[in-house]
CSV table of C-alpha atoms in Angstrom, one decimal:
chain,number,residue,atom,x,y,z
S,1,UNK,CA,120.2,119.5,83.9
S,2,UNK,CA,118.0,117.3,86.3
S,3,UNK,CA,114.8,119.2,86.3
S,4,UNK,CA,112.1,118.1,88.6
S,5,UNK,CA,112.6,114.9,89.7
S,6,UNK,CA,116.4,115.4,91.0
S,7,UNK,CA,115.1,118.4,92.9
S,8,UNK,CA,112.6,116.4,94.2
S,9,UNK,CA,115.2,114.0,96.1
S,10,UNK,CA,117.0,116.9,97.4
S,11,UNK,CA,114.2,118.8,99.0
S,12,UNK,CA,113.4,115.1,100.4
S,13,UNK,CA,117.3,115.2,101.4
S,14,UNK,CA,117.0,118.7,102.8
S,15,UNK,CA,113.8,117.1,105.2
S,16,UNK,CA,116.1,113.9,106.3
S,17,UNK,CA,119.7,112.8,105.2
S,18,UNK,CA,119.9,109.4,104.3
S,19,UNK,CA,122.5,107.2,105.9
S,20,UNK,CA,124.0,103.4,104.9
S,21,UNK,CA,125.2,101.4,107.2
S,22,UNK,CA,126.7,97.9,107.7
S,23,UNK,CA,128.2,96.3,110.5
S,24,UNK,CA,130.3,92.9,110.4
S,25,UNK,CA,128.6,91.5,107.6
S,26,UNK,CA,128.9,88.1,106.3
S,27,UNK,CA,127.2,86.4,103.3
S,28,UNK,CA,127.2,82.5,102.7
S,29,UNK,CA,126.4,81.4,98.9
S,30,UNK,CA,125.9,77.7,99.1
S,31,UNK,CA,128.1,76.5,101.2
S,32,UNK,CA,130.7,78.8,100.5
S,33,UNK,CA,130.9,82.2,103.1
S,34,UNK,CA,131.8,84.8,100.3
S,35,UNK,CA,132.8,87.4,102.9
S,36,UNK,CA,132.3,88.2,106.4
S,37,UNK,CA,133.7,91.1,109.2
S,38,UNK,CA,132.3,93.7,106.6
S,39,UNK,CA,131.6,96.7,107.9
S,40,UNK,CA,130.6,100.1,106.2
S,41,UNK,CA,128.9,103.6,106.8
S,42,UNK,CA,128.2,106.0,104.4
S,43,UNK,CA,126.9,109.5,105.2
S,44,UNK,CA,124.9,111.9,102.7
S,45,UNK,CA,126.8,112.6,100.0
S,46,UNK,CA,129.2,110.2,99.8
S,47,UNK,CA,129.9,107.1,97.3
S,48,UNK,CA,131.7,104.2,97.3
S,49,UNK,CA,133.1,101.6,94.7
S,50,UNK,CA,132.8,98.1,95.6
S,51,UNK,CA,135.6,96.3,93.6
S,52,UNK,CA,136.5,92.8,93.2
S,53,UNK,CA,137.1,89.5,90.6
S,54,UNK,CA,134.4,87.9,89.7
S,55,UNK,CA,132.3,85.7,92.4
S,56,UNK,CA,133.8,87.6,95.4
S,57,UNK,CA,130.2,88.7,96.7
S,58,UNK,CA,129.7,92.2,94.5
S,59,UNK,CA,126.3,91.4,93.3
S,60,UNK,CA,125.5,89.7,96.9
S,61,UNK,CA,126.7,92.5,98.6
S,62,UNK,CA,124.3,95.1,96.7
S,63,UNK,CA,121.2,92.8,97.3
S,64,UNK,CA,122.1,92.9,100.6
S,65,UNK,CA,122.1,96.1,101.2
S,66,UNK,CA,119.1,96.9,99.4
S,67,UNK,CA,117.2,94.5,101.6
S,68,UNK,CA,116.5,91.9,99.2
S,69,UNK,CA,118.7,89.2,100.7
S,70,UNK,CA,119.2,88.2,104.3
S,71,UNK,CA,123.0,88.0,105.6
S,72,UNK,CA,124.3,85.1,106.6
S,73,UNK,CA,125.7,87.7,109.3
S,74,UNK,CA,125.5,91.3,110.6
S,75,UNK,CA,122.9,94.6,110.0
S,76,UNK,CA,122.2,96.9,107.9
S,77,UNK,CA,121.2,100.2,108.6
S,78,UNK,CA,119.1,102.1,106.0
S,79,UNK,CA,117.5,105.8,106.4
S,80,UNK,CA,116.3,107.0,103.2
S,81,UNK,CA,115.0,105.9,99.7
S,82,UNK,CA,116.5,102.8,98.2
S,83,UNK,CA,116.6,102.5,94.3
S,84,UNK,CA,119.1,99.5,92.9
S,85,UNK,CA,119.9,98.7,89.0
S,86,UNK,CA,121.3,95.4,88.4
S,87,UNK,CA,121.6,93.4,85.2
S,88,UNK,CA,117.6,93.0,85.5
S,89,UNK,CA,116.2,95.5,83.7
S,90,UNK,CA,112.7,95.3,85.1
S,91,UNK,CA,110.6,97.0,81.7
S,92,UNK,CA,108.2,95.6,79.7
S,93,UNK,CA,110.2,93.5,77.1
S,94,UNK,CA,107.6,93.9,74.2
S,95,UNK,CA,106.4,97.6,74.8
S,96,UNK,CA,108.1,100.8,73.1
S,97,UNK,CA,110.8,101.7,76.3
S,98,UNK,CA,108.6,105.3,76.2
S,99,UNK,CA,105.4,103.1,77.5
S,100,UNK,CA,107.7,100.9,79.3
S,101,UNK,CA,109.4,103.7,81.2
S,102,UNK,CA,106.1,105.4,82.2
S,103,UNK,CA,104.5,102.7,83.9
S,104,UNK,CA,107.9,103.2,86.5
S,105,UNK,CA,106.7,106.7,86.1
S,106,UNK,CA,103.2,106.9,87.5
S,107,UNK,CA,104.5,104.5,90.5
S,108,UNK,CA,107.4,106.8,91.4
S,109,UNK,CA,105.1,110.0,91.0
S,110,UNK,CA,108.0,111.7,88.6
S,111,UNK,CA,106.5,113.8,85.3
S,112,UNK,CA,109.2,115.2,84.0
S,113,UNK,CA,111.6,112.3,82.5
S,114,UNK,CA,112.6,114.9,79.8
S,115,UNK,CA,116.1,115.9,81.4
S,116,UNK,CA,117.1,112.2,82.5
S,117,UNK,CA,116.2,111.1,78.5
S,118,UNK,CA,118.6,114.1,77.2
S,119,UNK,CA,121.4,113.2,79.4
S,120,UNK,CA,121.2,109.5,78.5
S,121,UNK,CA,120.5,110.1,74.9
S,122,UNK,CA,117.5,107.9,74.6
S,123,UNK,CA,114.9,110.4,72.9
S,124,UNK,CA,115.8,109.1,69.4
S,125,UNK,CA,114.6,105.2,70.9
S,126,UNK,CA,111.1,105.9,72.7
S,127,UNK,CA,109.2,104.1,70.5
S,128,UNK,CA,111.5,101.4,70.2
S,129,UNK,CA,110.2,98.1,71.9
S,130,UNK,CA,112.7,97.3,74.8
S,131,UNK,CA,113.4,93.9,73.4
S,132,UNK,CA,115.1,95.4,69.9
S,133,UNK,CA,117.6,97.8,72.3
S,134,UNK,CA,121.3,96.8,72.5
S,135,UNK,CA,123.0,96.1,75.7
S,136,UNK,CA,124.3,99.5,76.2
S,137,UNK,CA,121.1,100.9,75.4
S,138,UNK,CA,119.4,98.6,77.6
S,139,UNK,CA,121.5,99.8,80.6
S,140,UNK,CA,120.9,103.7,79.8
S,141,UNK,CA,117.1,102.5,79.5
S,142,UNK,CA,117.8,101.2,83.5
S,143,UNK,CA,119.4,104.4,84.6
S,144,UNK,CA,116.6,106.7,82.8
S,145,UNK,CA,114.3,104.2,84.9
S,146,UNK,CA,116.9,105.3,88.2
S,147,UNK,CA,116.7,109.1,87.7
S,148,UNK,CA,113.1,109.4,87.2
S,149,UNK,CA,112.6,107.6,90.8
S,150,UNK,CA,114.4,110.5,92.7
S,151,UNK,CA,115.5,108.3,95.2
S,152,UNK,CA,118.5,108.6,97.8
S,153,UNK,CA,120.7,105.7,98.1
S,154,UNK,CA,121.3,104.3,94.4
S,155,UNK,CA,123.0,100.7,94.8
S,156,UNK,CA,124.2,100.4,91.0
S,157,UNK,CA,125.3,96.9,90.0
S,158,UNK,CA,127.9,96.7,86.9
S,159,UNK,CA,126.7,100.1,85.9
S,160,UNK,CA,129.3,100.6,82.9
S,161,UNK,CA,129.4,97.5,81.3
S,162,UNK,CA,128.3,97.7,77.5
S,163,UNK,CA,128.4,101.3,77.9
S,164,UNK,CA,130.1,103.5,75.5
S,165,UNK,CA,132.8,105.9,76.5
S,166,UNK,CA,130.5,109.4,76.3
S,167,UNK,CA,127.5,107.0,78.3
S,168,UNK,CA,130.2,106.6,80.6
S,169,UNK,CA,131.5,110.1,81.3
S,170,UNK,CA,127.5,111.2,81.7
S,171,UNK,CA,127.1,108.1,84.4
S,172,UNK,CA,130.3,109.4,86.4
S,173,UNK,CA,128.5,113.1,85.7
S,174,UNK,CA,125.2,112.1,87.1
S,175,UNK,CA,126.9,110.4,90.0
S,176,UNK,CA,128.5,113.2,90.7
S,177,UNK,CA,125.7,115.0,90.8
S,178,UNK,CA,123.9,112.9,93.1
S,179,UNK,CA,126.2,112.3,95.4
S,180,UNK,CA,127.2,116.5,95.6
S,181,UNK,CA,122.4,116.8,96.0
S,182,UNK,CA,123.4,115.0,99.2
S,183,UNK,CA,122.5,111.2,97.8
S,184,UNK,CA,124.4,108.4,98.5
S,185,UNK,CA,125.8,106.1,95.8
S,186,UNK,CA,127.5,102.1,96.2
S,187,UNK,CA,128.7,101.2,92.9
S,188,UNK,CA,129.3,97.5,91.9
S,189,UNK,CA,132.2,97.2,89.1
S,190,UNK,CA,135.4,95.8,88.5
S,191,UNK,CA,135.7,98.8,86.0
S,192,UNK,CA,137.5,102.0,87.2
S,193,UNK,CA,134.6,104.4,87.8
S,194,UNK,CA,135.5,107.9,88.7
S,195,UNK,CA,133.6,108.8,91.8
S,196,UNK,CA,132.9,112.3,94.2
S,197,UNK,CA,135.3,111.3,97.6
S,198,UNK,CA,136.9,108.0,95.5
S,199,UNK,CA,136.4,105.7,98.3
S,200,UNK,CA,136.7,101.7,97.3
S,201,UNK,CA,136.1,98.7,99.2
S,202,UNK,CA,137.7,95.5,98.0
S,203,UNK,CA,135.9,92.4,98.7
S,204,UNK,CA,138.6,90.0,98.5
S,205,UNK,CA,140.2,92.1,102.1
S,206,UNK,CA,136.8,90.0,103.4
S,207,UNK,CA,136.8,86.7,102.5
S,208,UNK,CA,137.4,83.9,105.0
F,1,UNK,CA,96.0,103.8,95.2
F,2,UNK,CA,97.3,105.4,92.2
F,3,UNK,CA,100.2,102.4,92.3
F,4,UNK,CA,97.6,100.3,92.7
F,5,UNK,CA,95.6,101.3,89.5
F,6,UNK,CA,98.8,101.7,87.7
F,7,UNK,CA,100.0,97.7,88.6
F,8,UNK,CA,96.3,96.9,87.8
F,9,UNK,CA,96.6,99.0,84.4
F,10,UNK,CA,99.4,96.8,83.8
F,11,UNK,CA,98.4,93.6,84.2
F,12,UNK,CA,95.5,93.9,82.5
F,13,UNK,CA,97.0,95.3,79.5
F,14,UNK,CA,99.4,91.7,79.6
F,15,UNK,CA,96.9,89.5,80.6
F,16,UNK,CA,93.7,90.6,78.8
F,17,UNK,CA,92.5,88.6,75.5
F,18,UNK,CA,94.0,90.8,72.1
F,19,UNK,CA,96.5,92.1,74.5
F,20,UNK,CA,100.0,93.4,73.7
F,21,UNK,CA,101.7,90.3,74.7
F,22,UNK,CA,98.7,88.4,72.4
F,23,UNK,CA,98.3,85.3,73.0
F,24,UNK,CA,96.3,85.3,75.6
F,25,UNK,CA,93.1,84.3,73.6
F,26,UNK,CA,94.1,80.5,74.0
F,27,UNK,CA,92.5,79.6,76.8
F,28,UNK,CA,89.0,81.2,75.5
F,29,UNK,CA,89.5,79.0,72.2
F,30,UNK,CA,91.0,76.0,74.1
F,31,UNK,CA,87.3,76.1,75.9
F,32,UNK,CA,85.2,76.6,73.1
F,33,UNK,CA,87.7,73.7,71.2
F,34,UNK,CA,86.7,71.3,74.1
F,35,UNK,CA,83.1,71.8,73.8
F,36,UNK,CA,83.1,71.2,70.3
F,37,UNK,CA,85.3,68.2,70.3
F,38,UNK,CA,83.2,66.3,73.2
F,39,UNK,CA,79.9,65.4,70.7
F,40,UNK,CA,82.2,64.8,68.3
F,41,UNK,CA,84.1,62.1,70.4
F,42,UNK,CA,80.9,60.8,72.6
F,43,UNK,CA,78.3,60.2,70.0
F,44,UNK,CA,74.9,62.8,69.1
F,45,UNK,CA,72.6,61.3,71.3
F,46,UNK,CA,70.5,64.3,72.8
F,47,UNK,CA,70.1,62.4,75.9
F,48,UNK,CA,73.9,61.6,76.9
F,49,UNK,CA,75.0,65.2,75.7
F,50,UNK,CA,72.3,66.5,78.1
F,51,UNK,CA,73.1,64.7,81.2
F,52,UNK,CA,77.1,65.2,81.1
F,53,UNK,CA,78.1,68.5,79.2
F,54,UNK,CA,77.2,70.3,81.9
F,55,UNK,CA,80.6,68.6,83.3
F,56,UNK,CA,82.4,68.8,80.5
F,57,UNK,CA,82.3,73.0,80.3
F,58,UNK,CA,83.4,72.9,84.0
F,59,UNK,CA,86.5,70.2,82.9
F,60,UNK,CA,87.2,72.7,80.0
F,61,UNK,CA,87.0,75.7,82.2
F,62,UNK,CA,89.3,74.4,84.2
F,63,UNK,CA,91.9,72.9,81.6
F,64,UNK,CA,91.4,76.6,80.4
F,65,UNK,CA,92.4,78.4,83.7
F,66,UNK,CA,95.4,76.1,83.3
F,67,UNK,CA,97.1,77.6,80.1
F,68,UNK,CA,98.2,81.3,81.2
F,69,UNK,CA,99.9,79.8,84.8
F,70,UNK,CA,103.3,79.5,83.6
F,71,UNK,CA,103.6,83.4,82.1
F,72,UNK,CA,101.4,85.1,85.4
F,73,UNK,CA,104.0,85.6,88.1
F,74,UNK,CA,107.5,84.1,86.5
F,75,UNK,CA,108.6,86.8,83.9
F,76,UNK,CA,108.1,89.5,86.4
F,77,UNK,CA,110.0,87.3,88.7
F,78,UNK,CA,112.9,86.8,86.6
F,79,UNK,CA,113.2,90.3,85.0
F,80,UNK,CA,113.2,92.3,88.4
F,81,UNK,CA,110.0,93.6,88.8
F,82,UNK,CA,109.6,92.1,92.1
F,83,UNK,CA,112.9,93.9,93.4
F,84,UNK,CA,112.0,97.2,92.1
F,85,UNK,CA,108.7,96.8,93.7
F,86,UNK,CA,110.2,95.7,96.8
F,87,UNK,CA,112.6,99.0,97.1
F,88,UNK,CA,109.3,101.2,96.7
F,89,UNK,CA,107.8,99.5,99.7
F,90,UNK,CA,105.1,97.8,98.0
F,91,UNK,CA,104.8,94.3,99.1
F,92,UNK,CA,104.6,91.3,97.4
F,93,UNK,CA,101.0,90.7,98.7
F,94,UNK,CA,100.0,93.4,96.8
F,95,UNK,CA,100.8,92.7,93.7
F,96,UNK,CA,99.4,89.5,93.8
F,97,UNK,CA,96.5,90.4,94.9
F,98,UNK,CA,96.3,92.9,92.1
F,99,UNK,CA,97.6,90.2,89.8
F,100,UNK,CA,94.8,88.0,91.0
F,101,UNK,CA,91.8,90.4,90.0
F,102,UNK,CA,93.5,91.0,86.6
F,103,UNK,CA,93.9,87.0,85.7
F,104,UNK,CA,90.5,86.1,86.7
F,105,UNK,CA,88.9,89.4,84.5
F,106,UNK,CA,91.5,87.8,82.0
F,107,UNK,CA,89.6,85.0,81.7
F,108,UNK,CA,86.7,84.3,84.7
F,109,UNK,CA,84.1,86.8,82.3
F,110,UNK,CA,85.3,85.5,78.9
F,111,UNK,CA,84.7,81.7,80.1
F,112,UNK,CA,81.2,82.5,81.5
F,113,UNK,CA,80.2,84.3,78.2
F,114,UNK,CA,81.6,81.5,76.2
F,115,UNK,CA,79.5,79.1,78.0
F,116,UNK,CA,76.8,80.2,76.1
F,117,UNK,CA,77.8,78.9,72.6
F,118,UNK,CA,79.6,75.8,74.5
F,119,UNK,CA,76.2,75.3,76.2
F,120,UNK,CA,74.5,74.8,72.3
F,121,UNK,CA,77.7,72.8,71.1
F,122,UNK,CA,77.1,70.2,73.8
F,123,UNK,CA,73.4,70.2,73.8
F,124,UNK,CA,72.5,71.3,77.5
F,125,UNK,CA,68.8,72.8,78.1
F,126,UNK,CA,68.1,76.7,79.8
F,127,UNK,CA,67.8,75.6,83.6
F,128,UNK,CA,70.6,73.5,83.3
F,129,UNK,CA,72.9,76.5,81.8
F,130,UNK,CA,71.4,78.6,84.7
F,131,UNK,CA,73.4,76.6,86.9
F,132,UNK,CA,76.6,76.0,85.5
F,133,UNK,CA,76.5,80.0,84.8
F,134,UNK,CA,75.7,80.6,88.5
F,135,UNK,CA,78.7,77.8,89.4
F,136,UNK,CA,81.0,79.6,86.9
F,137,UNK,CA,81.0,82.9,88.5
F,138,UNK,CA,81.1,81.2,92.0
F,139,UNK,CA,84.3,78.3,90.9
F,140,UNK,CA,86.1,80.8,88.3
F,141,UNK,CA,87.8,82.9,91.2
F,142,UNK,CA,88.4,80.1,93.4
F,143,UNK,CA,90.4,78.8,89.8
F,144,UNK,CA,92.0,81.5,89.0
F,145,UNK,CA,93.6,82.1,93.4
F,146,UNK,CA,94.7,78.5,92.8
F,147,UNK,CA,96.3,79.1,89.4
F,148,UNK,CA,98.3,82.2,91.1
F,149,UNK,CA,99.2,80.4,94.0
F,150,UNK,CA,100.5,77.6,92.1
F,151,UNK,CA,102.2,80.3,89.5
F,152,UNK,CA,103.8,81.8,92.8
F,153,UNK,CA,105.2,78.2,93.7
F,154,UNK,CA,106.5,77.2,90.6
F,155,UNK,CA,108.3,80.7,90.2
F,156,UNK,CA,111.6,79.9,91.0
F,157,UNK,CA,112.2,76.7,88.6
F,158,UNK,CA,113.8,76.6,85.3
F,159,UNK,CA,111.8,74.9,82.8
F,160,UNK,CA,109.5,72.1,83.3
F,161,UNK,CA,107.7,74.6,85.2
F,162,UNK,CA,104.1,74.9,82.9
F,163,UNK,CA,103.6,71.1,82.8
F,164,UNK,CA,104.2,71.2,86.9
F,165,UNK,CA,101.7,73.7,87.4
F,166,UNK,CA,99.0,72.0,85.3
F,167,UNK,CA,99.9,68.8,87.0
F,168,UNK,CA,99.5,70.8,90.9
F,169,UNK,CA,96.3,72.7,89.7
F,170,UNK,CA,94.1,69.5,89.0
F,171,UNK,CA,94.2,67.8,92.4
F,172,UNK,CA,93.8,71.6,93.8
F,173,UNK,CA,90.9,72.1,91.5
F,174,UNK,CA,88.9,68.9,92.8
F,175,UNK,CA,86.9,70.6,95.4
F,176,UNK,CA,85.6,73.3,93.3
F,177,UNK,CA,84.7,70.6,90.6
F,178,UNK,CA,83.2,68.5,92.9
F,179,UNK,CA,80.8,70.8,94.5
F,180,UNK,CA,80.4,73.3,91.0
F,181,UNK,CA,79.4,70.2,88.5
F,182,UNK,CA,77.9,68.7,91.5
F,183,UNK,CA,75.3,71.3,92.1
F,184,UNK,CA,74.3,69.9,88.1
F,185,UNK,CA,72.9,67.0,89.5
F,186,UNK,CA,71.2,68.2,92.3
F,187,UNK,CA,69.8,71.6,90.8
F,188,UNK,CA,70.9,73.3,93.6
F,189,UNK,CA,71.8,75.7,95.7
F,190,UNK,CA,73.7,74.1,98.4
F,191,UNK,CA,76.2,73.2,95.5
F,192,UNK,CA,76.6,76.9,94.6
F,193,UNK,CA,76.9,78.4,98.2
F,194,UNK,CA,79.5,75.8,98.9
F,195,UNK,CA,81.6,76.4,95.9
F,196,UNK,CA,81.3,79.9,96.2
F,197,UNK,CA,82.7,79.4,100.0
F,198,UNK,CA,85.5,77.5,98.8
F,199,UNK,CA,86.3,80.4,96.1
F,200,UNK,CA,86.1,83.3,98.9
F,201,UNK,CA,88.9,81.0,101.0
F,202,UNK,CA,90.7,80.5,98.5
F,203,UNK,CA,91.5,84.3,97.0
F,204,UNK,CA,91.8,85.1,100.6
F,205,UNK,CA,94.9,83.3,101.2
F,206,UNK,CA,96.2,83.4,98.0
F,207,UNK,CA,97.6,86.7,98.2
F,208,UNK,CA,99.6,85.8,101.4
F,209,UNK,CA,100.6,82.1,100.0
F,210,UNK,CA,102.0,84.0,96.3
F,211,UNK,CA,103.7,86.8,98.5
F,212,UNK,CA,105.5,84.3,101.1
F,213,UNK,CA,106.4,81.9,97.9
F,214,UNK,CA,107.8,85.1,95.7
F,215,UNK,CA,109.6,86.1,99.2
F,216,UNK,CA,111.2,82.6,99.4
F,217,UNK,CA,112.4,82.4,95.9
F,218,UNK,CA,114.1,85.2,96.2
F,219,UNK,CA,116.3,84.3,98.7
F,220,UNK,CA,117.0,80.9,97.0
């Protein structure tokens, strides 16, 4: 289902497993410490759900662990290809999402988009400027963007929101899939999210 | 090298006059719209036109290099391109520098070509354009680092943030006048070289002032 670019991040997988690790991580918003103590590890393969109410430290957590925000606290340990998809979308607001996608494209090194597009339904809205797609679109537009990267930790932020039932079942599918290539997967929702192992961290066990 | 073409691709296809994004042919009017309004306001004597709109193209080159600041590094900021660039391991530094080749060909060779009709609109003689071509090429990159630097600066703030920049680049740009019209008055090289010098500083830091000041939004 996954042509070229999925196989791609296993044979990379095959040459190194990926790891994620945290240990006794603490993150300070303001003046507020959102959480702290928070320790994870994740080994090829497996996934994890990161739940919580709103403002507990989801969204901080992911950027965290992607490397884009210091902790107030704590490590991380990363071995392996990072990709993240938050509510940014990071495509070209006035270009067709096919020209939009593409530029992503020729940075990741990934020809074949073909299968990702199926499995998200987006051939129908190539020429579509990105600005004119609705928000459920818009999100299947960032996980085309995800797939196409063929990288091995995916740090997903809110994946489901705004999507539709079926866009649903084929996120848990290609999380599935990932996860079973020997990727690892943190998922961001206050959603239920079916996920390979079903292994959930609730923020609000951290805070101070 | 093949990202690097590809971000370059990019930004030239945002940045460059008749563009996708299409507005970006304002600051080439704006300049010819100065030059044509300065006879008009100062009188048609040959004489006064001679001896000062040699100035007033530099002034209108750099109110020019003004008007794209506030749409060069904040949209990518705010939609995420930074953080997807950051994950594939290309820094910050990088793009800027890429950004800063792609804003000057934006607007550094359109401004020099427009000097020419400019150059008949305020009444300036053939030596005299020699030199403020020759000052252009050597002041337009040193205008267009301080531009992105400022751009990078002013990334994190919400509104207000075009009228900032223009206000920051003016005092900024006051070397590169001084020493750029200046060379009118003496004919000369010395003029040139320097403004040239202060250019090459100037795009040599910038890339390292945008990346640290992108870096420190982020974690705002």
């Amino acid at each position: 289902m996954l042509a070229r670019c999925a196989y791609i991040a296993l044979t990379q997988n095959a040459m190194e497993p990926c790891r994620l690790a945290a240990t006794e991580l603490a993150c300070r918003r303001g003046d507020r410490v959102l959480f702290s103590g928070l320790s994870l590890a994740l080994e090829a393969g497996e996934a994890l759900q990161v739940t919580g109410p709103n403002g507990t430290g989801k969204s901080s957590l992911i950027r965290i662990l992607a490397g884009l925000m210091r902790p107030f606290a704590g490590d991380v340990e990363r071995a392996g290809s990072m990709a993240l998809i938050d509510e940014r979308l990071a495509l070209d607001e006035h270009l067709p999402l096919g020209s939009a996608l593409d530029f992503w494209q020729k940075l990741d090194g990934c020809g074949v988009p073909d299968a990702a597009l199926a499995t998200l339904q987006l051939q129908g809205l190539l020429e579509v400027p990105v600005r004119f797609l609705s928000t459920g679109q818009r999100k299947r537009a960032g996980l085309a963007r995800l797939l196409n990267s063929g990288r091995q930790v995916w740090l997903l932020d809110e994946p489901l929101n705004g999507l539709d039932d079926q866009a649903r079942g084929a996120v848990e599918a290609l999380l599935a899939l990932h996860c079973g290539g020997g990727g690892i997967a943190v998922v961001a929702s206050h959603q239920p999210i079916a996920l390979p192992g079903q292994k959930t961290l609730h923020l609000p066990n951290f805070t101070a | 090298m093949k990202a690097l073409m590809a971000l370059l691709r990019r930004d030239l296809g945002a940045l460059l006059p008749g563009s996708s994004r299409g507005n970006s042919l304002l600051p080439l009017l704006f300049f010819l719209a100065v030059s044509m309004l300065y006879p008009f306001a100062v009188g048609p004597e040959p004489e006064l036109l001679a001896a000062t709109g040699g100035g007033v193209i530099w002034v209108a080159a750099l109110l020019a290099a003004i008007l794209p600041l506030d749409r060069l590094l904040a949209p990518d900021v705010e939609s995420g391109f930074f953080d997807q660039w950051a994950l594939r391991g290309i820094a910050e530094e990088v793009v800027v520098a890429v950004r800063l080749l792609a804003h000057w060909l934006s607007f550094g060779p359109f401004i020099i070509a427009a000097a020419f009709p400019a150059s008949a609109l305020v009444g300036i003689d053939g030596p005299t354009l020699h030199v403020v071509l020759l000052g252009l090429l050597a002041g337009t990159p040193g205008l267009a680092a301080i531009g992105i630097i400022i751009a990078a600066v002013t990334v994190g703030l919400k509104g207000g943030g075009a009228a900032l920049s223009g206000l920051l680049m003016v005092p900024l740009a006051v070397p590169l006048l001084i020493f750029g019209a200046g060379s009118l008055s003496t004919g000369g090289e010395s003029g040139l070289a320097l403004t040239a010098a202060i250019s090459l500083v100037l795009v040599a830091i910038a890339p390292f002032a945008g990346g640290a000041a992108i870096r420190a939004a982020r974690e705002g």
